[in-house]
Amino acid sequence: MSLRLPGLADMHVHLRDGEMMKHVVPTVNQGGVSVAYVMPNLVPPITTVDACLKYKEEIERLDPKTKYLMSLYLSQEITPEVIYDASKRGVRGVKSYPKGATTNSDNGVESYEPFYATFAAMEETGMILNIHGEVPASTSDDVFHAEPKFLPTLLDLHKRFPNLKIVLEHCSTEAAIEAVLQCGPTVAGTITAHHMYITHKDWEKDPHCFCKPVAKTEKDRLALVKAATSRNPKFFFGSDSAPHPQSSKEKTPPAAGVFTQAFEASYLADIFDKEGCLNALQDFACKFGRDFYNVPIEESAPLLVLEKNPFTIPHLVDDCLVPFRPRETSNWQCRWENSTL
């Protein structure tokens, strides 16, 4: 059995910089992705258009096959003037991090009110606001409820800026799915592969399953799977693949992030196959994200071929990164083919 699809559109990737980037970037194409939206939470964070485009050039030198879309890090430097310049120069969005809640978020947001003028400029230019939807660490240390506590802020922002395109990133709760559904068509949500597999029971015993937002209950997991397989264009794929050195993942507390990049297509095909929804995979993983970001499918681009052919996910990728579900069996392998749908 096989499937032929356009390359995946992964609308939330962490590629890091320096030596780590050299290990991570080649795995984007390897995992079946042809469009990737890159997060800006480096150290220091990407807060200027020049730095953003320089980072894009560095990524493309390592992987010229993939179309990379870029973002800025929401901070006091991101003024309306920066938004107008960024829009003209092809930057697609601005990522908001709650201060102290996740990796490299020390410069993150504690209140959205100071950015209303920036959001108005984004609304005007069509740039996208990508939100890590949790309350700042200073207001709550309850990782199970940090996302639900944020959702009234999402609804308020949508009410204030109804034409601003907003993505609630890496939805992890049934409440997040319901909030996105409550909003109009300018609000969407990304769902990761790993949040469709795991619950809190997994990361409580395995540091390589620990991420932010944390995986929650079985009820939440099932709500994410239902949304992803629903063929509703408000939900699309964003892996939030977040690599860390093995030593950082295995310390106490572990670094937050699950590395899925190298086997994205396989993880997704396994879960959609298990649900009997392989016919919904192309919409969720290839089409809806592109549509929201106005990225057309390139008819001449290579096709992603998924073949039902079991293999064992390796313990390490490039001898240094522990992937999600190491040493477990995936039933689907992917390859690229120079043909058309």
Short mmCIF file of C-alpha atoms in Angstrom, two decimals, residues 47-296:
data_model
loop_
_atom_site.label_atom_id
_atom_site.label_comp_id
_atom_site.label_asym_id
_atom_site.label_seq_id
_atom_site.Cartn_x
_atom_site.Cartn_y
_atom_site.Cartn_z
CA THR A 47 14.08 40.64 16.46
CA THR A 48 15.27 42.37 13.27
CA VAL A 49 14.44 41.74 9.64
CA ASP A 50 18.12 41.67 8.68
CA ALA A 51 18.87 38.96 11.27
CA CYS A 52 15.84 37.00 10.14
CA LEU A 53 16.86 36.99 6.48
CA LYS A 54 20.47 36.17 7.34
CA TYR A 55 19.23 33.16 9.31
CA LYS A 56 17.14 32.12 6.30
CA GLU A 57 20.21 32.24 4.05
CA GLU A 58 22.16 30.04 6.48
CA ILE A 59 19.35 27.49 6.55
CA GLU A 60 18.98 27.43 2.77
CA ARG A 61 22.69 26.80 2.31
CA LEU A 62 22.24 23.60 4.31
CA ASP A 63 18.98 22.62 2.58
CA PRO A 64 18.16 24.26 -0.77
CA LYS A 65 15.35 21.76 -1.45
CA THR A 66 12.88 23.05 1.14
CA LYS A 67 10.87 26.30 1.09
CA TYR A 68 11.55 28.07 4.39
CA LEU A 69 9.17 30.70 5.76
CA MET A 70 10.49 33.01 8.47
CA SER A 71 9.24 34.71 11.63
CA LEU A 72 10.27 37.39 14.12
CA TYR A 73 10.24 37.16 17.93
CA LEU A 74 7.60 39.38 19.53
CA SER A 75 9.38 41.92 21.73
CA GLN A 76 9.53 45.66 22.24
CA GLU A 77 11.73 45.93 19.14
CA ILE A 78 8.87 44.74 16.91
CA THR A 79 7.22 48.09 16.19
CA PRO A 80 4.68 48.83 13.44
CA GLU A 81 7.55 50.18 11.32
CA VAL A 82 9.36 46.85 11.64
CA ILE A 83 6.17 45.04 10.61
CA TYR A 84 5.81 47.13 7.45
CA ASP A 85 9.45 46.47 6.54
CA ALA A 86 9.19 42.76 7.36
CA SER A 87 6.07 42.36 5.23
CA LYS A 88 7.73 44.01 2.25
CA ARG A 89 10.76 41.73 2.58
CA GLY A 90 8.86 38.47 2.81
CA VAL A 91 8.81 37.66 6.52
CA ARG A 92 5.57 35.78 7.18
CA GLY A 93 4.81 36.26 10.86
CA VAL A 94 5.68 37.10 14.45
CA LYS A 95 5.93 34.50 17.20
CA SER A 96 4.80 35.28 20.73
CA TYR A 97 6.32 33.43 23.67
CA PRO A 98 5.02 33.67 27.24
CA LYS A 99 7.89 34.91 29.38
CA GLY A 100 9.76 32.06 31.05
CA ALA A 101 7.39 29.30 29.97
CA THR A 102 9.52 27.43 27.42
CA THR A 103 12.92 27.22 25.69
CA ASN A 104 14.62 30.60 25.19
CA SER A 105 11.58 32.57 26.30
CA ASP A 106 13.23 34.85 28.86
CA ASN A 107 12.51 37.78 26.55
CA GLY A 108 8.90 36.74 26.13
CA VAL A 109 5.58 38.48 26.67
CA GLU A 110 3.85 39.19 29.98
CA SER A 111 1.09 41.44 28.58
CA TYR A 112 -0.24 41.87 25.04
CA GLU A 113 -1.58 45.39 25.48
CA PRO A 114 1.77 47.10 24.66
CA PHE A 115 1.68 45.39 21.24
CA TYR A 116 -1.75 46.50 20.05
CA ALA A 117 -0.28 48.96 17.54
CA THR A 118 2.00 46.21 16.24
CA PHE A 119 -0.97 43.85 15.88
CA ALA A 120 -2.89 46.53 13.98
CA ALA A 121 0.02 46.79 11.52
CA MET A 122 0.09 43.00 11.19
CA GLU A 123 -3.64 42.96 10.54
CA GLU A 124 -3.13 45.60 7.84
CA THR A 125 -0.27 43.79 6.11
CA GLY A 126 -1.59 40.23 6.45
CA MET A 127 1.26 39.02 8.66
CA ILE A 128 0.46 36.15 11.00
CA LEU A 129 0.61 36.19 14.80
CA ASN A 130 1.82 32.81 16.08
CA ILE A 131 1.08 32.31 19.75
CA HIS A 132 2.54 29.88 22.24
CA GLY A 133 -0.71 29.81 24.16
CA GLU A 134 0.25 29.55 27.80
CA VAL A 135 0.30 32.09 30.61
CA PRO A 136 3.75 33.37 31.67
CA ALA A 137 5.64 31.28 34.19
CA SER A 138 5.53 34.17 36.66
CA THR A 139 1.73 33.88 36.92
CA SER A 140 1.43 30.11 37.19
CA ASP A 141 3.64 27.06 37.70
CA ASP A 142 0.75 24.73 36.87
CA VAL A 143 1.82 23.19 33.55
CA PHE A 144 -1.48 21.31 33.20
CA HIS A 145 -3.60 24.47 33.17
CA ALA A 146 -1.24 27.07 31.67
CA GLU A 147 -2.87 26.66 28.24
CA PRO A 148 -6.54 26.79 29.35
CA LYS A 149 -5.75 29.86 31.48
CA PHE A 150 -4.46 31.63 28.36
CA LEU A 151 -7.48 30.98 26.15
CA PRO A 152 -9.53 34.03 27.28
CA THR A 153 -6.61 36.16 26.03
CA LEU A 154 -6.81 34.46 22.63
CA LEU A 155 -10.53 35.22 22.41
CA ASP A 156 -9.94 38.82 23.47
CA LEU A 157 -7.22 39.35 20.83
CA HIS A 158 -9.49 37.91 18.15
CA LYS A 159 -12.30 40.24 19.24
CA ARG A 160 -9.99 43.28 19.15
CA PHE A 161 -8.36 42.34 15.84
CA PRO A 162 -10.90 40.24 13.94
CA ASN A 163 -8.94 40.35 10.67
CA LEU A 164 -5.58 39.47 12.24
CA LYS A 165 -4.55 35.96 11.28
CA ILE A 166 -3.69 34.13 14.50
CA VAL A 167 -2.35 30.61 14.98
CA LEU A 168 -2.66 29.00 18.38
CA GLU A 169 0.44 26.87 18.22
CA HIS A 170 0.76 23.25 19.36
CA CYS A 171 -2.73 22.88 20.81
CA SER A 172 -2.53 20.42 23.70
CA THR A 173 -5.99 20.43 25.27
CA GLU A 174 -9.60 19.86 24.34
CA ALA A 175 -10.21 23.41 25.60
CA ALA A 176 -7.75 24.80 23.04
CA ILE A 177 -9.54 22.98 20.21
CA GLU A 178 -12.88 24.38 21.40
CA ALA A 179 -11.45 27.92 21.60
CA VAL A 180 -10.16 27.78 18.02
CA LEU A 181 -13.53 26.50 16.83
CA GLN A 182 -15.23 29.36 18.67
CA CYS A 183 -13.24 31.91 16.63
CA GLY A 184 -13.74 33.02 13.05
CA PRO A 185 -11.79 31.86 9.99
CA THR A 186 -8.79 34.08 10.74
CA VAL A 187 -7.88 31.91 13.75
CA ALA A 188 -6.37 28.45 13.32
CA GLY A 189 -4.48 25.94 15.43
CA THR A 190 -1.49 23.71 14.80
CA ILE A 191 -1.30 20.18 16.16
CA THR A 192 1.93 18.23 16.58
CA ALA A 193 2.48 14.56 15.86
CA HIS A 194 3.74 13.82 19.37
CA HIS A 195 0.75 15.38 21.14
CA MET A 196 -1.43 12.89 19.22
CA TYR A 197 0.59 9.99 20.66
CA ILE A 198 1.39 10.76 24.28
CA THR A 199 -0.16 11.86 27.56
CA HIS A 200 1.30 13.07 30.85
CA LYS A 201 2.02 9.47 31.79
CA ASP A 202 4.67 9.30 29.06
CA TRP A 203 6.69 12.40 29.95
CA GLU A 204 6.45 11.63 33.66
CA LYS A 205 8.65 8.58 33.03
CA ASP A 206 10.52 9.49 29.81
CA PRO A 207 12.33 12.85 29.56
CA HIS A 208 12.43 12.57 25.76
CA CYS A 209 8.62 12.99 25.80
CA PHE A 210 8.78 16.18 27.87
CA CYS A 211 7.81 19.34 25.97
CA LYS A 212 6.02 22.64 26.45
CA PRO A 213 3.11 22.69 26.44
CA VAL A 214 3.18 19.33 28.18
CA ALA A 215 1.05 16.47 26.92
CA LYS A 216 -2.08 16.27 29.03
CA THR A 217 -4.78 13.63 29.51
CA GLU A 218 -6.11 10.87 27.28
CA LYS A 219 -9.26 12.92 26.79
CA ASP A 220 -7.15 15.81 25.49
CA ARG A 221 -5.13 13.52 23.22
CA LEU A 222 -8.28 12.12 21.66
CA ALA A 223 -9.62 15.65 21.07
CA LEU A 224 -6.43 16.53 19.18
CA VAL A 225 -6.66 13.41 17.02
CA LYS A 226 -10.32 14.15 16.28
CA ALA A 227 -9.49 17.72 15.23
CA ALA A 228 -6.53 16.68 13.07
CA THR A 229 -8.54 14.03 11.23
CA SER A 230 -11.70 16.16 10.92
CA ARG A 231 -10.70 17.82 7.62
CA ASN A 232 -11.51 21.17 9.19
CA PRO A 233 -9.16 23.80 7.66
CA LYS A 234 -8.83 25.52 11.04
CA PHE A 235 -6.40 22.75 12.10
CA PHE A 236 -3.16 21.88 10.37
CA PHE A 237 0.25 20.38 11.00
CA GLY A 238 3.00 22.10 12.96
CA SER A 239 5.50 19.64 14.39
CA ASP A 240 7.11 21.84 17.06
CA SER A 241 10.06 19.51 16.59
CA ALA A 242 12.52 20.86 19.15
CA PRO A 243 15.97 19.25 19.24
CA HIS A 244 18.27 19.31 22.26
CA PRO A 245 21.55 17.54 23.01
CA GLN A 246 20.95 14.15 24.60
CA SER A 247 22.61 15.34 27.81
CA SER A 248 20.15 18.25 28.09
CA LYS A 249 17.17 15.94 27.68
CA GLU A 250 18.41 13.47 30.28
CA LYS A 251 19.27 15.94 33.04
CA THR A 252 16.88 17.03 35.83
CA PRO A 253 14.74 18.85 34.88
CA PRO A 254 14.96 17.91 31.20
CA ALA A 255 15.02 20.48 28.42
CA ALA A 256 11.56 20.98 26.94
CA GLY A 257 11.21 19.63 23.42
CA VAL A 258 10.52 16.47 21.41
CA PHE A 259 12.60 15.79 18.29
CA THR A 260 10.33 14.47 15.53
CA GLN A 261 11.73 16.17 12.42
CA ALA A 262 13.49 13.22 10.82
CA PHE A 263 10.40 10.97 10.73
CA GLU A 264 7.44 13.38 10.55
CA ALA A 265 5.68 11.68 7.65
CA SER A 266 5.98 8.28 9.29
CA TYR A 267 4.59 9.45 12.65
CA LEU A 268 1.62 11.12 10.96
CA ALA A 269 0.86 8.21 8.63
CA ASP A 270 0.90 5.81 11.58
CA ILE A 271 -1.64 7.82 13.59
CA PHE A 272 -3.94 8.57 10.63
CA ASP A 273 -3.78 4.91 9.53
CA LYS A 274 -4.64 3.75 13.05
CA GLU A 275 -7.68 6.05 13.01
CA GLY A 276 -8.77 4.84 9.57
CA CYS A 277 -8.36 8.38 8.23
CA LEU A 278 -5.51 8.21 5.71
CA ASN A 279 -7.75 10.10 3.28
CA ALA A 280 -7.57 13.11 5.65
CA LEU A 281 -3.77 13.18 5.89
CA GLN A 282 -3.16 15.36 2.81
CA ASP A 283 -5.56 18.06 3.99
CA PHE A 284 -4.10 18.23 7.49
CA ALA A 285 -0.41 17.86 6.68
CA CYS A 286 -0.07 19.30 3.17
CA LYS A 287 -2.97 21.57 2.20
CA PHE A 288 -4.53 23.51 5.09
CA GLY A 289 -1.31 25.00 6.39
CA ARG A 290 -0.29 26.12 2.92
CA ASP A 291 -3.73 27.66 2.41
CA PHE A 292 -3.57 29.64 5.66
CA TYR A 293 -0.12 30.99 4.78
CA ASN A 294 -1.00 31.52 1.10
CA VAL A 295 1.69 29.14 -0.13
CA PRO A 296 0.59 27.34 -3.32
#
